[in-house]
Amino acid sequence: MAEEPVSSLSLFSDDLLYNLEFSDDVCTCKLPDGMSPKTPGEGLCMRALQFTDFSKGYSQLLAQLTRVGDLTQDKFEEQFRGIQASPNTHYITVIEDTTRGELVASASLIVERKFTHLAAMRGRIEDVIVADSCRGRQLGKLLLETLSLLAIKLECYKISLECVENNVPFYAKFGFKQEDSLFMVRRIFD
Ligand code: 16G
């Protein structure tokens, strides 16, 4: 069977991350000198989620955030293909420790088309996680700043997220504020 082109193995083009303009007037949070999506740190690579990332510990990484359950490779691949069927909606971004071939951080920008606000886009930041082994390397900051800039580039009129009280000061650094409207949830299963 013919090999699939590499591009279809990626959820979106890494260039979208690498070509963002980290200028002072749009950045809300200063990154350490020299840090950018192209240069996230020694031995690290930041990129779009890939079809082969199940074997690089994506579910183990997510399990540090919440319950993942028994996510099999087949289920992962089916979900990946499903997301690919709605392009330009899920910007799931990961950081790989390339020396160990293991994912160490991830965050997602989900983009939703609205009819309101002059048929604008709305961005949601989801599933932000940095592995315990990489705490202190400012990867959360890099992911948040990058996905915020991407949302601005994609012309989102607002970006929102849900988080626990303890993380409010972290997200406040990127311009997130608590609004009056409450976030309500109806849980169907765990
Ligand atoms: C956090 C995440 C959210 C995720 C939830 C998982 C951020 C900013 N927020 O609130 O995206 O869905 O945890 O909790 O990363 P759940 O599995 O109980 O929904």
Short mmCIF file of C-alpha atoms and ligand atoms in Angstrom, two decimals:
data_model
loop_
_atom_site.label_atom_id
_atom_site.label_comp_id
_atom_site.label_asym_id
_atom_site.label_seq_id
_atom_site.Cartn_x
_atom_site.Cartn_y
_atom_site.Cartn_z
CA MET A 1 0.00 0.00 0.00
CA ALA A 2 1.25 3.52 -0.81
CA GLU A 3 2.52 5.51 2.17
CA GLU A 4 0.35 8.40 3.31
CA PRO A 5 1.79 11.87 2.72
CA VAL A 6 3.22 13.29 5.94
CA SER A 7 0.95 16.35 5.79
CA SER A 8 -2.18 14.27 6.37
CA LEU A 9 -0.55 12.82 9.49
CA SER A 10 -0.61 16.27 11.11
CA LEU A 11 -3.81 17.88 12.36
CA PHE A 12 -2.74 21.23 10.88
CA SER A 13 0.34 22.86 9.44
CA ASP A 14 3.11 23.53 11.98
CA ASP A 15 3.89 26.72 10.04
CA LEU A 16 0.76 28.24 11.54
CA LEU A 17 2.56 28.10 14.89
CA TYR A 18 6.01 28.98 13.59
CA ASN A 19 4.90 32.05 11.59
CA LEU A 20 3.05 33.83 14.40
CA GLU A 21 4.23 37.34 15.19
CA PHE A 22 5.26 37.59 18.85
CA SER A 23 5.27 41.39 18.91
CA ASP A 24 5.02 43.44 22.09
CA ASP A 25 1.70 45.01 21.17
CA VAL A 26 -0.19 41.70 20.96
CA CYS A 27 1.66 39.56 23.52
CA THR A 28 0.21 39.62 27.01
CA CYS A 29 2.96 37.64 28.69
CA LYS A 30 6.70 37.91 28.19
CA LEU A 31 8.37 34.64 27.24
CA PRO A 32 11.94 33.88 28.30
CA ASP A 33 14.51 35.27 25.82
CA GLY A 34 14.88 33.08 22.75
CA MET A 35 11.79 30.98 23.50
CA SER A 36 9.31 30.59 20.61
CA PRO A 37 7.26 27.81 18.98
CA LYS A 38 10.30 26.99 16.83
CA THR A 39 12.63 27.01 19.82
CA PRO A 40 10.67 25.78 22.86
CA GLY A 41 13.78 24.59 24.68
CA GLU A 42 16.67 22.16 24.45
CA GLY A 43 15.57 18.74 23.17
CA LEU A 44 11.99 19.90 22.66
CA CYS A 45 9.82 20.37 19.56
CA MET A 46 6.46 22.15 19.43
CA ARG A 47 4.06 21.07 16.70
CA ALA A 48 0.54 20.03 15.74
CA LEU A 49 -0.78 16.73 17.08
CA GLN A 50 0.09 13.87 14.73
CA PHE A 51 -1.65 10.61 13.84
CA THR A 52 1.25 8.67 15.34
CA ASP A 53 1.18 10.48 18.71
CA PHE A 54 -0.70 7.73 20.49
CA SER A 55 2.62 5.88 20.68
CA LYS A 56 4.28 9.00 22.08
CA GLY A 57 2.16 8.98 25.21
CA TYR A 58 -0.61 11.44 24.37
CA SER A 59 -3.16 9.64 26.53
CA GLN A 60 -0.71 9.30 29.46
CA LEU A 61 -0.08 13.04 29.23
CA LEU A 62 -3.82 13.83 29.24
CA ALA A 63 -4.25 11.49 32.18
CA GLN A 64 -2.25 14.01 34.23
CA LEU A 65 -5.15 16.44 33.63
CA THR A 66 -8.28 14.31 33.87
CA ARG A 67 -9.77 10.84 33.40
CA VAL A 68 -8.91 9.43 29.97
CA GLY A 69 -10.19 5.88 30.43
CA ASP A 70 -9.11 3.02 28.22
CA LEU A 71 -8.19 5.00 25.09
CA THR A 72 -6.99 2.39 22.60
CA GLN A 73 -4.87 3.21 19.55
CA ASP A 74 -7.85 2.40 17.30
CA LYS A 75 -10.09 4.81 19.21
CA PHE A 76 -7.39 7.50 19.12
CA GLU A 77 -6.99 7.10 15.36
CA GLU A 78 -10.74 7.12 14.75
CA GLN A 79 -11.10 10.33 16.78
CA PHE A 80 -8.11 11.88 14.97
CA ARG A 81 -9.66 11.16 11.57
CA GLY A 82 -12.99 12.52 12.80
CA ILE A 83 -11.32 15.78 13.80
CA GLN A 84 -9.55 15.94 10.44
CA ALA A 85 -12.95 15.70 8.75
CA SER A 86 -13.76 19.16 10.23
CA PRO A 87 -10.61 21.05 9.29
CA ASN A 88 -9.68 24.40 10.85
CA THR A 89 -11.49 23.68 14.09
CA HIS A 90 -9.07 21.81 16.38
CA TYR A 91 -5.60 23.24 16.82
CA ILE A 92 -4.28 20.59 19.19
CA THR A 93 -0.68 21.55 19.88
CA VAL A 94 1.90 19.40 21.60
CA ILE A 95 5.49 19.64 22.80
CA GLU A 96 7.62 16.55 22.31
CA ASP A 97 10.78 15.65 24.16
CA THR A 98 12.57 14.51 21.02
CA THR A 99 15.35 12.70 22.86
CA ARG A 100 12.82 10.39 24.54
CA GLY A 101 10.17 10.48 21.77
CA GLU A 102 7.58 11.42 24.37
CA LEU A 103 4.96 14.18 24.55
CA VAL A 104 5.51 16.41 27.58
CA ALA A 105 2.95 19.20 27.12
CA SER A 106 -0.20 19.95 25.20
CA ALA A 107 -2.94 22.55 24.80
CA SER A 108 -5.77 22.91 22.32
CA LEU A 109 -7.42 25.85 20.63
CA ILE A 110 -10.89 24.91 19.46
CA VAL A 111 -12.48 27.31 17.01
CA GLU A 112 -16.21 27.63 16.59
CA ARG A 113 -18.04 29.53 13.81
CA LYS A 114 -20.72 31.93 15.09
CA PHE A 115 -23.46 33.91 13.38
CA THR A 116 -23.17 36.59 16.06
CA HIS A 117 -20.53 39.32 16.20
CA LEU A 118 -20.64 39.75 12.43
CA ALA A 119 -20.33 36.00 11.88
CA ALA A 120 -17.14 35.85 13.91
CA MET A 121 -15.13 32.96 15.30
CA ARG A 122 -14.98 32.05 18.98
CA GLY A 123 -11.93 30.33 20.43
CA ARG A 124 -11.79 27.97 23.40
CA ILE A 125 -8.61 26.91 25.13
CA GLU A 126 -8.87 23.30 26.28
CA ASP A 127 -6.80 20.55 27.86
CA VAL A 128 -3.74 22.51 28.91
CA ILE A 129 -1.26 20.11 30.47
CA VAL A 130 2.47 20.11 31.18
CA ALA A 131 4.02 16.86 32.41
CA ASP A 132 5.36 16.95 35.96
CA SER A 133 8.80 16.15 34.54
CA CYS A 134 8.82 19.47 32.62
CA ARG A 135 7.44 21.87 35.21
CA GLY A 136 9.38 25.12 35.43
CA ARG A 137 10.39 25.17 31.77
CA GLN A 138 7.68 27.76 30.95
CA LEU A 139 5.97 25.43 28.50
CA GLY A 140 2.48 26.35 29.72
CA LYS A 141 3.31 29.99 29.09
CA LEU A 142 4.58 29.22 25.59
CA LEU A 143 1.48 27.17 24.72
CA LEU A 144 -0.92 29.79 26.06
CA GLU A 145 0.78 32.71 24.36
CA THR A 146 1.02 30.79 21.08
CA LEU A 147 -2.61 29.65 21.03
CA SER A 148 -3.82 33.12 22.05
CA LEU A 149 -1.91 34.65 19.14
CA LEU A 150 -3.26 31.98 16.82
CA ALA A 151 -6.83 32.76 17.97
CA ILE A 152 -6.22 36.45 17.25
CA LYS A 153 -4.83 35.58 13.82
CA LEU A 154 -7.90 33.44 13.10
CA GLU A 155 -10.05 36.48 14.00
CA CYS A 156 -11.71 35.06 17.09
CA TYR A 157 -13.74 37.76 18.80
CA LYS A 158 -13.14 36.14 22.19
CA ILE A 159 -11.21 33.27 23.73
CA SER A 160 -12.53 31.45 26.77
CA LEU A 161 -11.51 28.62 29.06
CA GLU A 162 -12.59 26.86 32.24
CA CYS A 163 -10.19 26.29 35.08
CA VAL A 164 -9.94 25.64 38.80
CA GLU A 165 -9.65 28.60 41.18
CA ASN A 166 -5.92 27.96 41.76
CA ASN A 167 -5.14 28.52 38.09
CA VAL A 168 -6.94 31.87 37.80
CA PRO A 169 -3.74 33.92 38.43
CA PHE A 170 -1.91 31.97 35.70
CA TYR A 171 -4.58 32.58 33.07
CA ALA A 172 -5.01 36.20 34.17
CA LYS A 173 -1.46 36.81 32.88
CA PHE A 174 -2.78 36.18 29.36
CA GLY A 175 -5.67 38.61 29.67
CA PHE A 176 -8.37 36.15 30.80
CA LYS A 177 -10.86 37.66 33.24
CA GLN A 178 -13.76 36.21 35.18
CA GLU A 179 -17.04 37.51 33.76
CA ASP A 180 -20.44 37.63 35.38
CA SER A 181 -21.85 34.76 33.33
CA LEU A 182 -21.45 31.42 35.07
CA PHE A 183 -20.16 28.27 33.46
CA MET A 184 -22.74 25.48 33.94
CA VAL A 185 -22.25 21.78 33.30
CA ARG A 186 -24.53 18.78 33.03
CA ARG A 187 -22.39 15.64 33.39
CA ILE A 188 -23.63 12.62 31.43
CA PHE A 189 -20.84 10.18 32.29
CA ASP A 190 -17.36 10.21 33.82
C1 16G B 1 -9.70 21.81 32.77
C2 16G B 1 -9.37 22.14 31.33
C3 16G B 1 -10.50 21.72 30.41
C4 16G B 1 -10.74 20.24 30.57
C5 16G B 1 -11.08 19.94 32.02
C6 16G B 1 -11.14 18.47 32.24
C7 16G B 1 -7.96 24.00 30.64
C8 16G B 1 -7.80 25.45 30.48
N1 16G B 1 -9.10 23.56 31.19
O1 16G B 1 -10.76 22.60 33.21
O2 16G B 1 -10.12 21.99 29.08
O3 16G B 1 -11.81 19.85 29.74
O4 16G B 1 -10.02 20.44 32.87
O5 16G B 1 -12.02 18.17 33.24
O6 16G B 1 -7.09 23.24 30.27
P1 16G B 1 -13.20 17.12 32.99
O7 16G B 1 -12.56 15.93 32.40
O8 16G B 1 -13.74 16.90 34.34
O9 16G B 1 -14.14 17.77 32.05
#
